[in-house]
Amino acid sequence: MRPVVRGDCPKNQDNTEIKYSDFPNARGALINRLGEFCSYCEMRLEAGLAVEHIQPKKPDGATVVISDRESDWQNFLLACPNCNSTKGNTEVIIEDYYWPDRDNTFRALQYSVDGIIKPDATLSNDEKLRADATIKLTGLDKQPLNNPKASDRRWLNRRDVWNIAQKTKHRLTGNSNNTNFRETIVDVATGHGHWSIWMTVFKDDADMLRRFINAFSGTCHECFDDTNQYFAIARQGGQI
Ligand SMILES: [Zn+2]
């Protein structure tokens, strides 16, 4: 999961913060900051991305909308219909999960062949529990093989992008000094989304990692050590 920086609340012309009492109005500003990608599954969606409330505006069991949560810029991310509906209105305790706007979520999850997502093998037991809770909350472990009628195509989408990333990496071998080709790969990556898959497949190519970090809007630069091959490092103020 790509660690992102949402930034400060956008301002009105008179320099006051915009009040998102009608929260879907935040969608454009969020896309400007974070790109047209689901904040959880990282799929690219040109339509269908919704403003996601990290802490649900009306948690299961609540009788009224919590207006502070509903309109709070710092409570917003972007989500695709699958992540949105899986997460639903489940009440969340922030510290029980990893979040792309607070933590270095790239350290928490491990992407592998076919786009399978698991808690990173190097995590401590406590960290694994949190990573696993994050995967379950958003349904990133769902696979159509377990449910042939599934409309949830996120896993298939990740598998396809994994294969495309592998293919482009293979083509880069023997052509690795070709800057134009490197930029073409970045264009393919931003066109498909799934930043974490590109970062994983190209993990031994620091130049490509730098390009992916720069090209996907809103990626948290401080989560990667630019003096050490863009190795993922702990996020300041985050849990990982
Ligand atoms: Zn999603």
Short mmCIF file of C-alpha atoms and ligand atoms in Angstrom, two decimals:
data_model
loop_
_atom_site.label_atom_id
_atom_site.label_comp_id
_atom_site.label_asym_id
_atom_site.label_seq_id
_atom_site.Cartn_x
_atom_site.Cartn_y
_atom_site.Cartn_z
CA MET A 1 0.00 0.00 0.00
CA ARG A 2 1.49 3.28 -1.14
CA PRO A 3 2.32 5.70 1.68
CA VAL A 4 0.89 9.09 0.75
CA VAL A 5 0.88 12.71 1.88
CA ARG A 6 -2.53 14.31 1.70
CA GLY A 7 -1.21 17.70 2.72
CA ASP A 8 -2.99 20.54 4.44
CA CYS A 9 -6.64 21.26 3.87
CA PRO A 10 -7.09 23.29 0.65
CA LYS A 11 -7.90 26.95 1.20
CA ASN A 12 -10.41 29.45 -0.07
CA GLN A 13 -9.24 32.60 -1.84
CA ASP A 14 -9.37 34.44 1.49
CA ASN A 15 -6.89 31.89 2.89
CA THR A 16 -9.42 30.18 5.17
CA GLU A 17 -9.67 26.40 5.06
CA ILE A 18 -12.39 25.02 2.81
CA LYS A 19 -15.17 23.37 4.81
CA TYR A 20 -16.21 20.14 3.17
CA SER A 21 -19.69 19.98 4.63
CA ASP A 22 -20.63 18.36 1.34
CA PHE A 23 -17.75 15.90 1.43
CA PRO A 24 -17.90 14.64 -2.22
CA ASN A 25 -16.66 18.13 -3.11
CA ALA A 26 -13.25 17.12 -1.76
CA ARG A 27 -12.82 14.53 -4.50
CA GLY A 28 -11.12 16.84 -7.02
CA ALA A 29 -8.63 18.18 -4.50
CA LEU A 30 -7.83 14.67 -3.28
CA ILE A 31 -7.22 13.44 -6.83
CA ASN A 32 -4.94 16.44 -7.43
CA ARG A 33 -2.90 15.51 -4.38
CA LEU A 34 -2.96 11.69 -4.57
CA GLY A 35 -3.59 10.84 -8.21
CA GLU A 36 -6.47 8.78 -9.57
CA PHE A 37 -5.67 5.76 -7.47
CA CYS A 38 -7.53 3.92 -4.75
CA SER A 39 -5.65 4.66 -1.52
CA TYR A 40 -5.98 1.03 -0.40
CA CYS A 41 -5.80 -1.36 -3.36
CA GLU A 42 -3.90 1.17 -5.56
CA MET A 43 -6.00 0.45 -8.62
CA ARG A 44 -6.19 3.30 -11.10
CA LEU A 45 -9.76 4.48 -11.67
CA GLU A 46 -10.71 7.39 -13.84
CA ALA A 47 -14.29 7.16 -12.68
CA GLY A 48 -15.74 5.55 -9.60
CA LEU A 49 -13.21 6.81 -7.08
CA ALA A 50 -15.06 8.06 -4.03
CA VAL A 51 -14.09 10.17 -1.06
CA GLU A 52 -13.35 7.63 1.65
CA HIS A 53 -13.72 8.36 5.35
CA ILE A 54 -10.94 6.65 7.29
CA GLN A 55 -13.07 6.72 10.43
CA PRO A 56 -16.59 6.10 9.13
CA LYS A 57 -18.94 9.05 9.28
CA LYS A 58 -21.71 6.80 10.54
CA PRO A 59 -20.17 3.70 12.13
CA ASP A 60 -22.20 0.49 12.35
CA GLY A 61 -24.67 0.86 15.19
CA ALA A 62 -24.57 4.66 15.25
CA THR A 63 -27.86 6.45 14.81
CA VAL A 64 -26.49 9.74 13.55
CA VAL A 65 -23.69 10.94 11.32
CA ILE A 66 -20.61 12.18 13.19
CA SER A 67 -20.28 15.52 11.44
CA ASP A 68 -16.66 16.15 12.53
CA ARG A 69 -15.63 13.00 10.72
CA GLU A 70 -17.88 13.60 7.74
CA SER A 71 -16.29 16.91 6.76
CA ASP A 72 -12.72 16.55 8.09
CA TRP A 73 -10.10 16.80 5.32
CA GLN A 74 -7.66 14.80 7.47
CA ASN A 75 -10.17 11.95 7.58
CA PHE A 76 -10.37 11.66 3.78
CA LEU A 77 -8.73 9.28 1.35
CA LEU A 78 -9.83 7.94 -2.04
CA ALA A 79 -11.34 4.49 -2.46
CA CYS A 80 -12.62 2.28 -5.26
CA PRO A 81 -16.08 0.67 -4.94
CA ASN A 82 -14.60 -2.67 -3.77
CA CYS A 83 -12.44 -1.23 -0.99
CA ASN A 84 -15.21 1.14 -0.02
CA SER A 85 -17.85 -1.56 0.26
CA THR A 86 -15.56 -4.05 2.03
CA LYS A 87 -14.48 -1.49 4.62
CA GLY A 88 -18.05 -0.24 4.86
CA ASN A 89 -18.93 1.46 8.10
CA THR A 90 -16.78 -0.71 10.32
CA GLU A 91 -15.70 1.38 13.28
CA VAL A 92 -11.91 1.58 13.39
CA ILE A 93 -9.41 2.26 16.13
CA ILE A 94 -6.63 4.00 14.21
CA GLU A 95 -3.82 2.26 16.14
CA ASP A 96 -5.10 -1.21 15.24
CA TYR A 97 -4.30 -0.76 11.55
CA TYR A 98 -1.74 0.77 9.22
CA TRP A 99 -2.87 3.76 7.19
CA PRO A 100 -1.38 5.11 3.96
CA ASP A 101 -1.53 8.72 5.18
CA ARG A 102 0.16 8.04 8.57
CA ASP A 103 2.41 5.02 8.26
CA ASN A 104 4.91 3.68 5.79
CA THR A 105 2.39 1.13 4.58
CA PHE A 106 4.85 -0.10 1.97
CA ARG A 107 6.86 -1.67 4.81
CA ALA A 108 3.81 -3.42 6.22
CA LEU A 109 2.60 -5.38 3.22
CA GLN A 110 4.42 -7.74 0.93
CA TYR A 111 3.44 -8.13 -2.72
CA SER A 112 4.36 -11.28 -4.58
CA VAL A 113 3.77 -13.22 -7.78
CA ASP A 114 0.19 -12.94 -9.02
CA GLY A 115 -0.29 -9.82 -6.90
CA ILE A 116 -0.85 -11.73 -3.67
CA ILE A 117 -0.69 -9.46 -0.60
CA LYS A 118 0.46 -10.63 2.83
CA PRO A 119 1.91 -9.01 5.94
CA ASP A 120 5.63 -8.46 5.34
CA ALA A 121 7.63 -11.48 6.52
CA THR A 122 10.10 -9.32 8.47
CA LEU A 123 7.46 -7.77 10.75
CA SER A 124 7.21 -8.51 14.46
CA ASN A 125 4.17 -10.46 15.64
CA ASP A 126 2.38 -7.29 16.76
CA GLU A 127 3.11 -5.61 13.45
CA LYS A 128 1.87 -8.66 11.56
CA LEU A 129 -1.43 -8.53 13.43
CA ARG A 130 -1.85 -4.87 12.46
CA ALA A 131 -0.90 -5.56 8.84
CA ASP A 132 -3.28 -8.50 8.71
CA ALA A 133 -6.08 -6.39 10.18
CA THR A 134 -5.43 -3.80 7.46
CA ILE A 135 -5.63 -6.44 4.73
CA LYS A 136 -8.88 -7.85 6.15
CA LEU A 137 -10.48 -4.43 6.65
CA THR A 138 -10.10 -3.60 2.98
CA GLY A 139 -10.43 -7.15 1.60
CA LEU A 140 -7.03 -7.16 -0.06
CA ASP A 141 -6.87 -10.91 0.57
CA LYS A 142 -9.97 -11.62 -1.50
CA GLN A 143 -9.35 -13.89 -4.44
CA PRO A 144 -11.89 -14.74 -7.14
CA LEU A 145 -10.73 -18.36 -7.02
CA ASN A 146 -12.49 -18.66 -3.69
CA ASN A 147 -15.66 -17.21 -5.12
CA PRO A 148 -16.15 -17.73 -8.85
CA LYS A 149 -19.06 -15.29 -8.95
CA ALA A 150 -17.06 -12.51 -7.37
CA SER A 151 -17.44 -9.10 -8.95
CA ASP A 152 -14.36 -8.06 -7.01
CA ARG A 153 -11.63 -7.97 -9.66
CA ARG A 154 -8.90 -6.34 -7.62
CA TRP A 155 -6.86 -9.53 -7.34
CA LEU A 156 -7.10 -10.21 -11.09
CA ASN A 157 -6.10 -6.64 -11.76
CA ARG A 158 -3.02 -7.00 -9.55
CA ARG A 159 -2.05 -10.26 -11.24
CA ASP A 160 -2.24 -8.59 -14.66
CA VAL A 161 -0.16 -5.61 -13.54
CA TRP A 162 2.39 -7.90 -11.90
CA ASN A 163 2.83 -9.69 -15.23
CA ILE A 164 3.13 -6.41 -17.16
CA ALA A 165 5.73 -5.14 -14.68
CA GLN A 166 7.74 -8.36 -15.04
CA LYS A 167 7.59 -8.10 -18.81
CA THR A 168 8.79 -4.49 -18.87
CA LYS A 169 11.58 -5.33 -16.43
CA HIS A 170 12.71 -8.13 -18.70
CA ARG A 171 12.71 -5.76 -21.69
CA LEU A 172 14.78 -3.25 -19.74
CA THR A 173 17.55 -5.84 -19.35
CA GLY A 174 20.11 -5.09 -22.02
CA ASN A 175 18.52 -1.70 -22.54
CA SER A 176 19.06 -0.41 -19.05
CA ASN A 177 20.82 2.84 -19.94
CA ASN A 178 17.94 3.95 -22.13
CA THR A 179 16.37 6.82 -20.20
CA ASN A 180 13.50 7.11 -22.65
CA PHE A 181 12.60 3.49 -22.13
CA ARG A 182 12.74 3.99 -18.37
CA GLU A 183 10.32 6.90 -18.67
CA THR A 184 8.06 4.81 -20.91
CA ILE A 185 7.89 2.19 -18.17
CA VAL A 186 6.91 4.91 -15.70
CA ASP A 187 4.11 5.99 -18.04
CA VAL A 188 2.89 2.41 -18.24
CA ALA A 189 3.02 2.17 -14.44
CA THR A 190 1.08 5.37 -13.79
CA GLY A 191 -1.42 4.32 -16.46
CA HIS A 192 -2.13 1.04 -14.66
CA GLY A 193 -1.66 2.01 -11.03
CA HIS A 194 -0.60 -0.52 -8.37
CA TRP A 195 2.49 1.43 -7.40
CA SER A 196 3.54 -1.17 -4.80
CA ILE A 197 3.74 -3.86 -7.46
CA TRP A 198 6.07 -1.73 -9.61
CA MET A 199 8.18 -0.92 -6.53
CA THR A 200 8.41 -4.62 -5.71
CA VAL A 201 9.20 -5.91 -9.19
CA PHE A 202 11.87 -3.22 -9.71
CA LYS A 203 13.19 -3.41 -6.12
CA ASP A 204 16.84 -3.83 -7.23
CA ASP A 205 16.77 -0.83 -9.57
CA ALA A 206 17.07 2.32 -7.45
CA ASP A 207 16.72 4.57 -10.49
CA MET A 208 13.32 3.08 -11.30
CA LEU A 209 12.24 3.29 -7.64
CA ARG A 210 13.07 7.01 -7.65
CA ARG A 211 11.06 7.48 -10.83
CA PHE A 212 8.00 5.63 -9.43
CA ILE A 213 8.16 7.58 -6.16
CA ASN A 214 8.27 10.86 -8.10
CA ALA A 215 5.73 9.99 -10.78
CA PHE A 216 2.81 8.90 -8.59
CA SER A 217 1.34 12.06 -7.09
CA GLY A 218 1.39 12.32 -3.34
CA THR A 219 3.81 9.49 -2.59
CA CYS A 220 5.48 10.09 0.79
CA HIS A 221 9.11 10.79 -0.18
CA GLU A 222 10.38 10.71 3.39
CA CYS A 223 9.36 7.04 3.61
CA PHE A 224 12.31 6.15 1.34
CA ASP A 225 16.01 6.68 1.94
CA ASP A 226 17.38 8.50 -1.11
CA THR A 227 20.92 7.96 0.18
CA ASN A 228 20.42 4.19 0.34
CA GLN A 229 18.81 2.84 -2.83
CA TYR A 230 15.37 4.19 -1.85
CA PHE A 231 15.09 1.61 0.89
CA ALA A 232 11.75 1.91 2.74
CA ILE A 233 12.26 3.44 6.19
CA ALA A 234 10.04 4.15 9.19
CA ARG A 235 7.70 7.10 8.77
CA GLN A 236 8.06 9.93 11.24
CA GLY A 237 5.13 9.92 13.62
CA GLY A 238 3.86 6.67 12.16
CA GLN A 239 3.60 3.17 13.61
CA ILE A 240 5.86 1.70 10.97
ZN ZN B 1 -9.51 -0.12 -3.87
#
